[in-house]
Coordinates of C-alpha atoms in Angstrom, one line a residue:
M1 CA 167.6 74.4 120.4
N2 CA 166.3 75.2 123.8
K3 CA 163.1 73.9 125.2
P4 CA 161.0 77.1 124.9
V5 CA 161.8 77.3 121.2
I6 CA 161.0 73.6 120.7
G7 CA 157.7 74.2 122.5
L8 CA 156.8 77.1 120.2
V9 CA 157.7 75.2 117.1
T10 CA 155.6 72.2 118.2
A11 CA 152.7 74.4 119.1
A12 CA 152.9 76.1 115.7
A13 CA 153.0 72.8 113.9
V14 CA 150.0 71.6 115.9
V15 CA 148.1 74.8 115.0
A16 CA 149.1 74.5 111.3
V17 CA 148.1 70.8 111.1
G18 CA 144.9 71.6 113.0
Y19 CA 144.1 74.5 110.6
L20 CA 144.8 72.4 107.5
G21 CA 142.8 69.5 108.9
T22 CA 139.9 71.8 109.8
Q23 CA 140.0 73.4 106.3
A24 CA 140.0 70.0 104.7
Y25 CA 137.1 68.9 106.9
V26 CA 135.1 72.1 106.3
G27 CA 135.6 71.9 102.5
Y28 CA 134.5 68.2 102.6
Q29 CA 131.4 69.0 104.6
V30 CA 130.4 71.9 102.4
E31 CA 130.9 69.7 99.3
K32 CA 128.8 67.0 100.9
Q33 CA 126.0 69.4 101.7
V34 CA 125.9 70.7 98.1
Q35 CA 125.7 67.1 96.8
L36 CA 122.8 66.4 99.2
I37 CA 121.0 69.5 98.1
N38 CA 121.6 68.5 94.5
Q39 CA 119.9 65.1 95.1
Q40 CA 116.9 66.7 96.7
L41 CA 116.4 69.3 93.9
V42 CA 116.8 66.6 91.3
A43 CA 114.0 64.6 93.0
H44 CA 111.7 67.6 92.9
D45 CA 109.2 67.5 90.0
E46 CA 109.3 71.2 89.4
V47 CA 113.0 71.9 89.5
I48 CA 115.5 71.2 86.7
V49 CA 119.1 71.0 87.8
N50 CA 121.4 71.7 84.9
K51 CA 124.4 72.3 87.2
L52 CA 125.0 72.5 91.0
E53 CA 128.7 71.9 91.7
Y54 CA 131.1 73.0 94.4
S55 CA 134.8 73.6 93.9
K56 CA 136.5 73.6 97.3
G57 CA 139.8 75.2 98.1
W58 CA 141.8 76.3 101.1
G59 CA 139.8 78.7 103.1
S60 CA 137.2 79.3 100.4
G61 CA 135.4 77.7 97.5
E62 CA 133.2 78.4 94.6
L63 CA 129.6 77.4 93.9
H64 CA 128.5 77.0 90.3
Y65 CA 124.8 76.7 89.6
D66 CA 122.3 76.6 86.8
L67 CA 118.8 75.9 88.0
V68 CA 115.3 76.2 86.5
Y69 CA 112.1 76.4 88.5
R70 CA 109.2 75.3 86.3
P71 CA 105.9 75.1 88.3
A72 CA 103.3 72.6 87.2
P73 CA 100.1 73.9 85.6
G74 CA 98.2 73.1 88.8
N75 CA 100.6 75.2 90.9
P76 CA 99.3 78.8 91.5
W77 CA 102.8 80.1 90.6
H78 CA 102.4 78.7 87.1
Q79 CA 99.7 81.1 86.3
V80 CA 101.6 84.0 87.9
L81 CA 104.7 83.3 85.9
D82 CA 102.8 82.5 82.7
E83 CA 101.3 86.0 82.8
L84 CA 104.5 87.8 83.6
L85 CA 107.1 86.0 81.5
P86 CA 107.3 84.6 78.0
V87 CA 107.8 81.1 79.5
A88 CA 106.4 80.1 82.9
E89 CA 109.7 79.4 84.6
L90 CA 112.5 81.1 86.5
N91 CA 116.2 80.6 85.8
W92 CA 119.2 81.0 88.1
Q93 CA 122.7 80.6 86.8
G94 CA 126.2 81.8 87.8
S95 CA 128.9 81.4 90.4
A96 CA 129.3 82.5 94.0
D97 CA 132.3 82.7 96.2
V98 CA 132.1 80.8 99.5
D99 CA 134.0 81.6 102.7
H100 CA 135.1 78.5 104.8
G101 CA 135.0 78.4 108.6
P102 CA 135.4 77.5 111.3
W103 CA 135.3 81.2 111.9
L104 CA 133.1 83.2 109.5
P105 CA 133.7 87.0 109.0
G106 CA 130.9 89.0 110.6
H107 CA 129.1 85.9 112.0
G108 CA 131.2 83.6 114.2
F109 CA 131.5 79.8 114.2
G110 CA 130.2 78.0 111.2
L111 CA 131.2 75.9 108.2
A112 CA 130.8 78.3 105.3
Q113 CA 129.0 81.4 104.1
L114 CA 128.3 83.2 100.9
Q115 CA 126.9 86.7 100.7
G116 CA 126.2 89.3 98.0
T117 CA 123.7 91.6 96.4
I118 CA 121.3 91.4 93.5
P119 CA 121.0 94.6 91.4
L120 CA 117.7 96.0 90.1
P121 CA 116.9 94.3 86.7
Q122 CA 117.5 96.7 83.8
M123 CA 114.0 96.0 82.5
L124 CA 112.5 97.6 85.7
R125 CA 114.6 100.8 85.6
P126 CA 112.3 102.6 83.1
W127 CA 109.4 102.0 85.6
L128 CA 111.3 103.1 88.7
T129 CA 112.9 106.3 87.6
E130 CA 113.6 107.5 91.2
Y131 CA 115.3 104.3 92.2
P132 CA 118.9 104.9 93.6
E133 CA 121.3 104.2 90.7
Q134 CA 123.8 102.1 92.6
A135 CA 121.6 100.6 95.3
P136 CA 121.1 96.8 95.2
M137 CA 117.6 95.5 95.0
I138 CA 118.3 92.6 97.4
S139 CA 121.1 91.7 99.8
Y140 CA 121.5 88.0 100.5
R141 CA 123.5 85.8 102.9
G142 CA 123.7 82.0 103.0
E143 CA 125.4 80.0 105.8
S144 CA 126.3 76.4 106.4
H145 CA 126.4 75.7 110.1
I146 CA 128.3 73.1 112.2
D147 CA 125.1 71.3 113.1
N148 CA 124.6 70.6 109.4
T149 CA 121.8 73.1 109.0
L150 CA 121.7 75.7 106.2
S151 CA 120.3 79.2 106.6
F152 CA 119.5 81.9 104.1
T153 CA 118.4 85.5 104.4
L154 CA 117.1 88.0 101.9
E155 CA 116.6 91.7 102.6
A156 CA 115.1 94.1 100.1
I157 CA 116.0 97.8 99.9
N158 CA 113.4 100.2 101.3
Y159 CA 111.9 102.3 98.5
K160 CA 109.7 105.3 98.3
G161 CA 108.9 106.9 94.9
S162 CA 106.9 106.7 91.8
I163 CA 106.1 103.9 89.3
K164 CA 105.6 105.1 85.8
D165 CA 104.5 103.3 82.7
P166 CA 107.3 104.0 80.2
E167 CA 104.8 103.6 77.3
G168 CA 102.0 105.6 78.8
D169 CA 101.2 108.4 81.1
K170 CA 100.0 106.4 84.1
E171 CA 101.8 106.9 87.4
A172 CA 101.5 105.5 90.9
L173 CA 103.2 106.2 94.2
W174 CA 104.8 103.2 95.9
E175 CA 106.4 102.8 99.3
H176 CA 107.6 99.7 101.0
T177 CA 109.8 99.1 104.1
G178 CA 111.1 96.2 106.1
A179 CA 110.9 93.5 103.5
F180 CA 112.9 90.5 104.9
F181 CA 113.0 86.8 104.6
S182 CA 115.0 84.1 106.5
A183 CA 114.9 80.3 106.4
R184 CA 116.9 77.6 108.2
M185 CA 116.7 74.0 107.1
H186 CA 118.3 70.6 107.9
P187 CA 118.7 68.8 104.6
I188 CA 119.0 65.4 106.1
E189 CA 116.3 65.6 108.7
Q190 CA 114.1 67.6 106.4
Q191 CA 113.3 70.4 108.9
L192 CA 112.5 73.9 107.9
T193 CA 112.0 77.1 109.9
L194 CA 111.2 80.3 108.1
M195 CA 110.2 83.9 108.7
A196 CA 109.1 86.5 106.2
K197 CA 107.9 90.0 107.0
L198 CA 106.9 93.3 105.3
D199 CA 106.6 96.2 107.7
A200 CA 104.6 98.4 105.4
L201 CA 103.5 98.7 101.8
H202 CA 101.6 101.8 100.5
L203 CA 100.3 102.2 97.0
N204 CA 98.5 105.3 95.7
I205 CA 97.1 105.7 92.1
P206 CA 96.0 109.4 91.9
E207 CA 94.5 109.1 88.4
E208 CA 92.0 106.5 89.7
S209 CA 91.7 107.9 93.3
V210 CA 92.6 104.5 94.6
S211 CA 95.0 103.8 97.5
L212 CA 96.1 100.6 99.3
E213 CA 97.8 100.3 102.7
L214 CA 99.3 97.2 104.3
D215 CA 101.1 97.2 107.6
G216 CA 102.7 94.6 109.7
L217 CA 102.6 91.5 107.5
R218 CA 104.5 88.5 108.9
L219 CA 104.7 84.8 108.2
D220 CA 106.3 82.2 110.5
G221 CA 106.7 78.5 110.0
D222 CA 108.4 75.6 111.7
S223 CA 107.8 72.3 110.0
S224 CA 109.4 69.0 108.9
R225 CA 108.9 67.1 105.7
L226 CA 107.3 63.7 106.2
Q227 CA 107.2 62.9 102.5
P228 CA 106.6 64.8 99.3
Y229 CA 103.7 67.2 99.6
V230 CA 103.3 66.3 103.3
W231 CA 104.7 68.6 106.0
L232 CA 104.1 68.4 109.7
G233 CA 104.4 71.4 112.1
D234 CA 102.9 74.8 112.6
A235 CA 102.7 78.1 110.8
S236 CA 101.2 81.5 111.4
L237 CA 100.3 84.5 109.3
T238 CA 99.6 87.9 110.9
L239 CA 98.6 91.3 109.5
D240 CA 98.1 94.4 111.5
N241 CA 96.2 96.5 109.0
F242 CA 94.9 96.3 105.5
S243 CA 92.8 98.9 103.6
I244 CA 91.7 99.8 100.1
T245 CA 90.0 103.1 99.5
S246 CA 88.5 104.9 96.5
D247 CA 86.1 107.7 95.9
E248 CA 83.1 105.3 96.0
N249 CA 84.2 102.5 98.3
Q250 CA 86.3 101.7 101.4
L251 CA 87.4 98.3 102.7
G252 CA 89.5 97.9 105.8
M253 CA 90.4 95.1 108.2
E254 CA 92.6 94.9 111.3
A255 CA 94.5 92.3 113.4
L256 CA 94.4 89.3 111.0
R257 CA 95.9 86.1 112.4
L258 CA 95.8 82.7 110.8
A259 CA 97.5 79.8 112.6
T260 CA 97.7 76.2 111.5
D261 CA 99.1 73.0 113.0
T262 CA 99.5 69.5 111.4
V263 CA 100.5 66.4 113.4
Q264 CA 100.9 62.8 112.5
N265 CA 98.7 60.3 114.4
G266 CA 99.8 56.8 113.3
D267 CA 99.4 56.6 109.5
K268 CA 97.0 59.6 109.5
L269 CA 97.2 63.3 109.7
D270 CA 95.3 65.7 112.0
S271 CA 95.2 69.3 110.9
T272 CA 93.7 72.3 112.8
A273 CA 93.5 76.0 111.9
E274 CA 92.4 79.1 113.7
L275 CA 91.5 82.4 112.1
S276 CA 90.9 85.6 114.0
L277 CA 90.1 89.0 112.5
G278 CA 89.6 92.3 114.1
P279 CA 87.1 94.9 113.1
I280 CA 86.1 95.0 109.4
T281 CA 84.9 98.2 107.7
V282 CA 83.0 98.2 104.4
D283 CA 82.1 101.7 103.5
D284 CA 80.0 103.0 106.4
M285 CA 79.3 99.5 107.8
R286 CA 81.6 98.2 110.6
L287 CA 81.6 94.6 111.9
G288 CA 83.3 93.5 115.1
E289 CA 85.8 90.7 115.6
T290 CA 85.5 87.4 113.9
R291 CA 86.8 84.0 114.9
L292 CA 87.0 80.7 113.1
R293 CA 88.4 77.4 114.1
Y294 CA 88.2 74.3 112.0
S295 CA 89.8 70.8 111.9
V296 CA 90.3 67.8 109.6
L297 CA 91.1 64.7 111.5
G298 CA 92.0 61.2 110.4
L299 CA 93.3 62.1 106.9
D300 CA 95.2 59.2 105.3
T301 CA 98.8 60.3 104.9
Q302 CA 99.7 58.3 101.8
G303 CA 96.4 59.0 100.1
Y304 CA 96.7 62.7 100.7
A305 CA 100.4 62.7 99.5
D306 CA 99.4 60.9 96.3
L307 CA 96.4 63.1 95.7
M308 CA 98.5 66.3 96.0
H309 CA 101.1 64.8 93.6
S310 CA 98.4 64.1 91.1
L311 CA 96.8 67.5 91.4
N312 CA 100.1 69.2 90.7
Q313 CA 100.4 67.2 87.4
I314 CA 97.0 68.5 86.1
N315 CA 97.6 70.7 83.1
D316 CA 94.1 72.1 82.8
P317 CA 92.2 72.4 86.1
E318 CA 88.9 73.0 84.2
D319 CA 89.1 69.5 82.6
L320 CA 89.2 67.2 85.5
E321 CA 87.3 64.4 83.7
Q322 CA 90.3 63.1 81.9
Y323 CA 92.3 63.0 85.2
W324 CA 89.5 61.2 87.2
P325 CA 90.8 57.6 86.7
G326 CA 94.1 58.7 88.4
L327 CA 92.4 60.7 91.2
R328 CA 89.7 58.2 92.1
P329 CA 91.8 55.6 94.0
Q330 CA 93.5 58.3 96.0
L331 CA 90.1 59.9 97.0
E332 CA 88.8 56.4 97.8
R333 CA 91.8 55.8 100.1
I334 CA 91.2 59.1 101.9
L335 CA 87.5 58.3 102.4
A336 CA 88.1 54.7 103.5
A337 CA 90.1 56.2 106.4
Q338 CA 86.8 57.8 107.6
P339 CA 88.0 61.3 108.1
K340 CA 86.2 63.8 110.3
M341 CA 85.8 67.5 109.5
A342 CA 84.5 70.2 111.8
I343 CA 84.0 73.9 112.1
D344 CA 84.6 73.9 115.8
E345 CA 83.7 77.6 116.1
F346 CA 82.5 80.4 113.8
S347 CA 81.8 83.6 115.8
I348 CA 81.2 87.1 114.7
S349 CA 80.6 90.3 116.7
L350 CA 77.5 92.3 115.9
G351 CA 77.7 95.2 118.3
E352 CA 78.9 92.9 121.2
P353 CA 81.8 90.5 121.2
F354 CA 81.0 87.1 119.5
N355 CA 77.2 87.4 120.0
A356 CA 76.5 85.2 116.9
T357 CA 78.2 81.8 116.9
A358 CA 77.9 78.5 115.0
S359 CA 79.6 75.1 114.8
L360 CA 79.4 72.1 112.4
N361 CA 80.6 68.5 112.5
M362 CA 80.7 66.0 109.7
D363 CA 81.7 62.4 110.1
Y364 CA 82.0 59.8 107.4
F365 CA 81.8 56.0 108.2
G366 CA 81.7 54.4 104.8
D367 CA 84.1 52.3 102.8
G368 CA 84.9 55.1 100.4
K369 CA 84.0 53.3 97.2
L370 CA 83.3 56.0 94.6
D371 CA 81.0 53.7 92.4
A372 CA 77.8 54.6 90.7
S373 CA 75.8 54.2 93.9
F374 CA 78.0 56.5 96.0
A375 CA 75.7 59.6 95.6
E376 CA 72.8 57.5 97.0
T377 CA 74.6 55.4 99.7
V378 CA 76.8 58.1 101.1
W379 CA 73.8 59.4 103.2
D380 CA 73.8 56.1 105.1
D381 CA 77.5 56.7 106.1
L382 CA 77.4 60.4 106.8
N383 CA 76.5 62.2 110.0
I384 CA 76.1 66.0 110.0
A385 CA 75.3 68.1 113.0
G386 CA 75.2 71.8 113.6
Q387 CA 74.5 74.2 116.4
G388 CA 74.2 78.0 116.6
R389 CA 73.4 80.9 118.9
L390 CA 72.1 84.3 118.1
T391 CA 71.7 86.8 121.0
E392 CA 69.1 89.6 121.1
S393 CA 71.9 92.2 120.7
A394 CA 73.1 90.5 117.5
I395 CA 69.5 90.4 116.1
N396 CA 69.0 94.1 116.8
N397 CA 72.3 95.1 115.2
M398 CA 71.6 93.0 112.1
I399 CA 68.3 94.8 111.7
E400 CA 70.0 98.2 112.2
L401 CA 72.5 97.3 109.5
V402 CA 69.8 96.3 107.1
V403 CA 67.8 99.5 107.6
E404 CA 70.8 101.8 107.4
Q405 CA 72.1 100.2 104.2
Q406 CA 68.9 99.7 102.3
N407 CA 66.8 102.6 103.7
A408 CA 69.3 105.4 104.3
E409 CA 66.9 107.9 102.7
L410 CA 64.2 107.3 105.4
G411 CA 63.8 109.7 108.2
A412 CA 64.5 108.8 111.8
D413 CA 60.9 108.0 112.7
D414 CA 60.5 105.9 109.6
Q415 CA 63.7 104.0 110.3
V416 CA 62.4 103.2 113.8
M417 CA 59.1 102.0 112.4
M418 CA 61.0 99.9 109.8
K419 CA 63.2 98.3 112.5
E420 CA 60.1 97.4 114.6
M421 CA 58.5 95.9 111.6
L422 CA 61.6 93.8 110.7
K423 CA 61.9 92.7 114.3
T424 CA 58.3 91.5 114.3
Q425 CA 58.8 89.6 111.1
F426 CA 61.9 88.0 112.4
T427 CA 60.2 86.9 115.6
Q428 CA 57.3 85.4 113.7
Q429 CA 59.8 83.5 111.4
M430 CA 61.6 82.1 114.5
Q431 CA 58.3 81.0 116.0
N432 CA 57.6 78.9 112.9
N433 CA 61.2 77.7 112.6
P434 CA 61.6 74.2 114.1
F435 CA 65.4 74.6 114.2
A436 CA 65.2 77.7 116.5
R437 CA 64.4 77.8 120.2
P438 CA 64.1 80.9 122.3
T439 CA 66.5 81.5 125.1
D440 CA 66.8 84.1 127.8
D441 CA 68.8 86.4 125.5
G442 CA 68.0 85.3 122.0
Y443 CA 67.8 82.0 120.1
E444 CA 69.7 78.7 119.9
F445 CA 69.7 76.5 116.8
A446 CA 70.4 72.8 116.3
F447 CA 70.0 70.4 113.4
A448 CA 71.3 67.0 112.5
L449 CA 71.2 64.6 109.5
R450 CA 71.6 61.0 110.5
D451 CA 70.2 57.8 109.2
R452 CA 68.5 59.7 106.3
M453 CA 66.5 61.7 108.8
L454 CA 66.7 65.5 109.4
T455 CA 66.1 66.4 113.0
A456 CA 65.9 69.7 115.0
H457 CA 66.8 69.6 118.6
D458 CA 66.6 65.8 118.4
E459 CA 63.1 65.9 117.0
P460 CA 62.5 64.4 113.6
I461 CA 61.6 66.9 110.9
M462 CA 61.6 65.1 107.5
D463 CA 63.3 62.2 105.8
L464 CA 66.1 62.6 103.3
A465 CA 63.9 62.1 100.2
T466 CA 61.6 64.9 101.2
L467 CA 64.6 67.1 102.1
M468 CA 66.2 66.6 98.8
A469 CA 63.0 67.3 96.9
M470 CA 62.6 70.5 99.0
G471 CA 66.2 71.5 98.2
Q472 CA 65.4 71.2 94.5
A473 CA 62.4 73.3 95.1
F474 CA 64.5 76.1 96.4
M475 CA 66.7 75.8 93.2
P476 CA 64.2 75.4 90.4
Q477 CA 65.6 74.8 86.9
G478 CA 65.0 77.0 83.9
S479 CA 63.4 74.3 81.8
A480 CA 60.8 72.6 83.9
G481 CA 59.9 69.0 83.2
N482 CA 56.1 69.6 83.9
Q483 CA 56.1 73.2 82.6
A484 CA 54.0 74.1 79.6
A485 CA 56.0 74.0 76.4
T486 CA 54.9 77.6 75.6
L487 CA 56.5 78.9 78.8
E488 CA 60.2 80.0 78.4
G489 CA 62.0 81.4 81.4
P490 CA 60.5 83.6 84.2
I491 CA 57.4 85.7 83.7
E492 CA 57.9 89.3 84.6
L493 CA 54.9 91.3 85.8
S494 CA 54.5 94.7 87.6
A495 CA 51.6 95.9 89.6
G496 CA 48.8 97.1 87.3
F497 CA 49.7 94.6 84.6
S498 CA 47.5 93.9 81.6
P499 CA 45.8 91.7 80.6
D500 CA 44.4 90.8 83.9
P501 CA 44.1 87.9 84.5
F502 CA 47.4 86.7 83.0
V503 CA 46.8 83.0 82.1
I504 CA 49.5 80.3 81.6
S505 CA 49.1 76.8 80.4
A506 CA 50.5 74.1 82.7
V507 CA 50.6 70.4 83.4
S508 CA 49.7 69.3 86.9
G509 CA 51.0 66.2 88.8
G510 CA 54.3 64.5 89.2
D511 CA 56.3 61.9 91.1
N512 CA 57.2 63.9 94.3
M513 CA 54.8 63.9 97.2
V514 CA 54.1 67.3 98.9
D515 CA 52.8 67.4 102.5
E516 CA 52.7 69.5 105.6
A517 CA 56.5 69.4 105.9
Y518 CA 56.6 72.0 103.1
G519 CA 54.0 74.3 104.7
E520 CA 50.5 74.4 106.1
G521 CA 47.9 72.9 103.7
C522 CA 50.4 71.5 101.3
V523 CA 49.2 68.3 99.6
G524 CA 49.5 66.3 96.3
Y525 CA 52.2 65.2 93.9
T526 CA 54.3 67.3 91.5
D527 CA 57.8 67.5 90.1
M528 CA 59.6 69.6 92.8
S529 CA 62.8 69.8 90.7
A530 CA 61.1 72.4 88.4
A531 CA 58.3 74.9 89.1
N532 CA 55.4 75.2 86.7
V533 CA 55.8 79.0 86.7
E534 CA 58.5 81.3 87.9
L535 CA 57.0 84.7 88.4
S536 CA 59.1 87.9 88.9
Y537 CA 56.7 90.4 90.4
Q538 CA 57.1 94.1 91.1
A539 CA 54.6 94.9 93.9
D540 CA 52.7 98.2 94.6
A541 CA 49.3 98.9 96.1
F542 CA 47.5 95.9 94.6
P543 CA 46.9 92.4 96.0
L544 CA 48.3 89.4 94.1
I545 CA 46.1 86.4 93.6
I546 CA 47.3 83.1 92.0
E547 CA 44.8 80.4 91.2
A548 CA 44.5 77.4 89.0
S549 CA 41.8 75.3 87.2
A550 CA 42.1 71.7 86.0
P551 CA 39.8 68.7 85.3
T552 CA 41.4 66.8 88.2
D553 CA 41.8 67.6 91.9
T554 CA 44.7 69.9 92.1
A555 CA 46.4 72.1 94.7
L556 CA 48.9 75.1 94.6
V557 CA 52.3 75.2 96.3
I558 CA 53.9 78.7 96.1
M559 CA 57.3 79.8 97.5
A560 CA 57.1 83.5 98.0
P561 CA 60.0 86.1 98.1
D562 CA 59.9 86.0 101.9
G563 CA 61.1 82.3 101.8
N564 CA 57.9 80.9 103.1
V565 CA 55.8 78.3 101.3
Y566 CA 52.0 78.9 100.9
C567 CA 49.6 76.2 99.8
N568 CA 45.9 75.8 99.0
D569 CA 43.8 72.8 97.9
D570 CA 40.2 74.2 97.6
R571 CA 39.0 77.8 97.3
S572 CA 35.9 77.1 99.4
M573 CA 33.6 74.3 100.3
Y574 CA 32.0 74.6 96.9
E575 CA 35.0 75.6 94.7
L576 CA 37.5 72.7 94.5
D577 CA 40.1 74.5 92.4
P578 CA 43.0 76.1 94.4
R579 CA 43.7 79.8 95.1
V580 CA 46.3 81.7 97.1
I581 CA 45.8 85.4 98.0
F582 CA 48.6 87.8 98.9
E583 CA 46.9 90.9 100.2
T584 CA 50.1 92.8 100.6
P585 CA 52.6 91.0 98.3
D586 CA 56.3 91.4 98.3
S587 CA 58.4 92.2 95.3
G588 CA 60.5 89.4 94.1
D589 CA 60.4 85.8 92.7
Y590 CA 57.4 83.5 93.2
F591 CA 57.9 79.8 92.4
I592 CA 54.6 78.1 91.6
W593 CA 53.9 74.4 91.5
L594 CA 50.5 72.8 90.6
T595 CA 50.1 69.5 92.3
D596 CA 47.6 66.7 91.7
L597 CA 46.2 64.8 94.7
D598 CA 46.3 61.5 92.8
G599 CA 49.6 62.1 91.0
E600 CA 47.9 62.3 87.6
R601 CA 49.2 64.6 84.9
S602 CA 46.6 66.8 83.3
Q603 CA 46.4 69.9 81.2
A604 CA 45.6 72.9 83.4
E605 CA 45.7 76.7 83.6
I606 CA 47.4 79.0 86.2
S607 CA 45.9 82.5 86.4
I608 CA 47.6 85.5 87.9
T609 CA 45.3 88.5 88.8
E610 CA 45.2 91.6 91.0
I611 CA 41.4 91.6 91.4
L612 CA 40.1 90.2 94.6
P613 CA 37.3 87.7 94.3
E614 CA 33.9 88.9 95.5
I615 CA 33.5 85.9 97.8
Q616 CA 36.7 84.6 99.4

């Protein structure tokens, strides 16, 4: 045999051995990856692996699978599947042919690939009568790469046609294009990169005159799994346009973008997010761009992971009490790490870009013990501070929106007068608001709650006890502790009511002290958690007078519909019972407290009349 022939035989043998060795290696690597995926799926609480096996051969193999996805009751997908299917779970079973590398048809270098199509389920064909008979619903492709990563793509067929209820006469027009999903993951290093998009989705229901349009939806993510329920990395969601229209209403928004980023800082997590949204249209009202940035810093990693795991095991989210013993230590661990939360920026555009802005910071410094005293002691360990800015252009545009929406029937001159009146009222309220300070182009706002003291622009306003009592005052309960037993619920009166005066029995006094922090002339003691009287009044051309009489020294505290608090102790130098007069009252709810200057409780009467006294 001559040398050239020997050389060719040797080269062929080397190629054959190399090919056989490569095929053996590829088959082994694919089998190893399937085993790794099987282990990870078995460890997942919501996945049941009945079978996931790989039969390798020369140049190809066969994947056999029988999987069940059963989301826990706390998972949003559980409710979705529970409403759509007899059992809240998804099942995949069957076999798929796998091509071995190192050269993959239609792709290039790689370990293995599988590809195929999924037909339209027969149960959907009666609904989609115009669906192409032989067209697959989804085309898929899975690949195993030389760097030990796995990738998977799904592409749905474009569809334009009708959706008909096979058991009724309802019909809708549906169109979607560009539905695509791709993911690439490293099973060992637990890294995941994904992208999903939907170019357009249009739905029209002629019978109800309702249409929906969605364009340019895209989701991107690049993350790594730190441990169960904890992923690090970034993600973004974008939407070019979304609108819903009907005969009566219209809602539209443009240029939505949500971006998140989570990083590990020692044994804690720092997470930030930013939301931006273009113009929003609600009927005839149009708002400009909106921007929101918020952050959660110093979140204990293990506590968060354990909490998420526990929440996913909750069968009934409305009955958290029985799960509290398990959730409590995880929440305590998170709080003990002293996390910080902040709304770094919230800006909206009212006529001009971002002319109304606000920010908020909340820091916790306690030990996180959720014992019986937590609700009381948390205020010693909590710092809250907020700032804001409102420009003159934002104020003017807010007033214009209010007038246009609520007083559209007014003529042009009346609308101008209404805007001037609202501007005057707003200016007066800002002058009496300790949290607001005028600037060259509007107002700036600042408040803080530290060491049980509420401050405005670093000036003390009131202590926590007074603040909480005032908060209860703005949310009165239906059954008042010091309210007369004969009084049930709100009193409803309209201008011209009879009998006049309308008299209600009441009990004065209480444990909460009222002072000038509530309003000018406020004094005495009452139970601020519940008003003596809740009056719902429909105003007209009459004045409204509220007065009281009691055997002890009493005073009135009234929160009017405009949000202001009005007080009176003595009607005059000679009349020691209280009286408050609203010469041009507003329609709405009036909350009335009867205080006692010495804190005593005594039987009294509150009178409501529209007849002005002869001597005021």
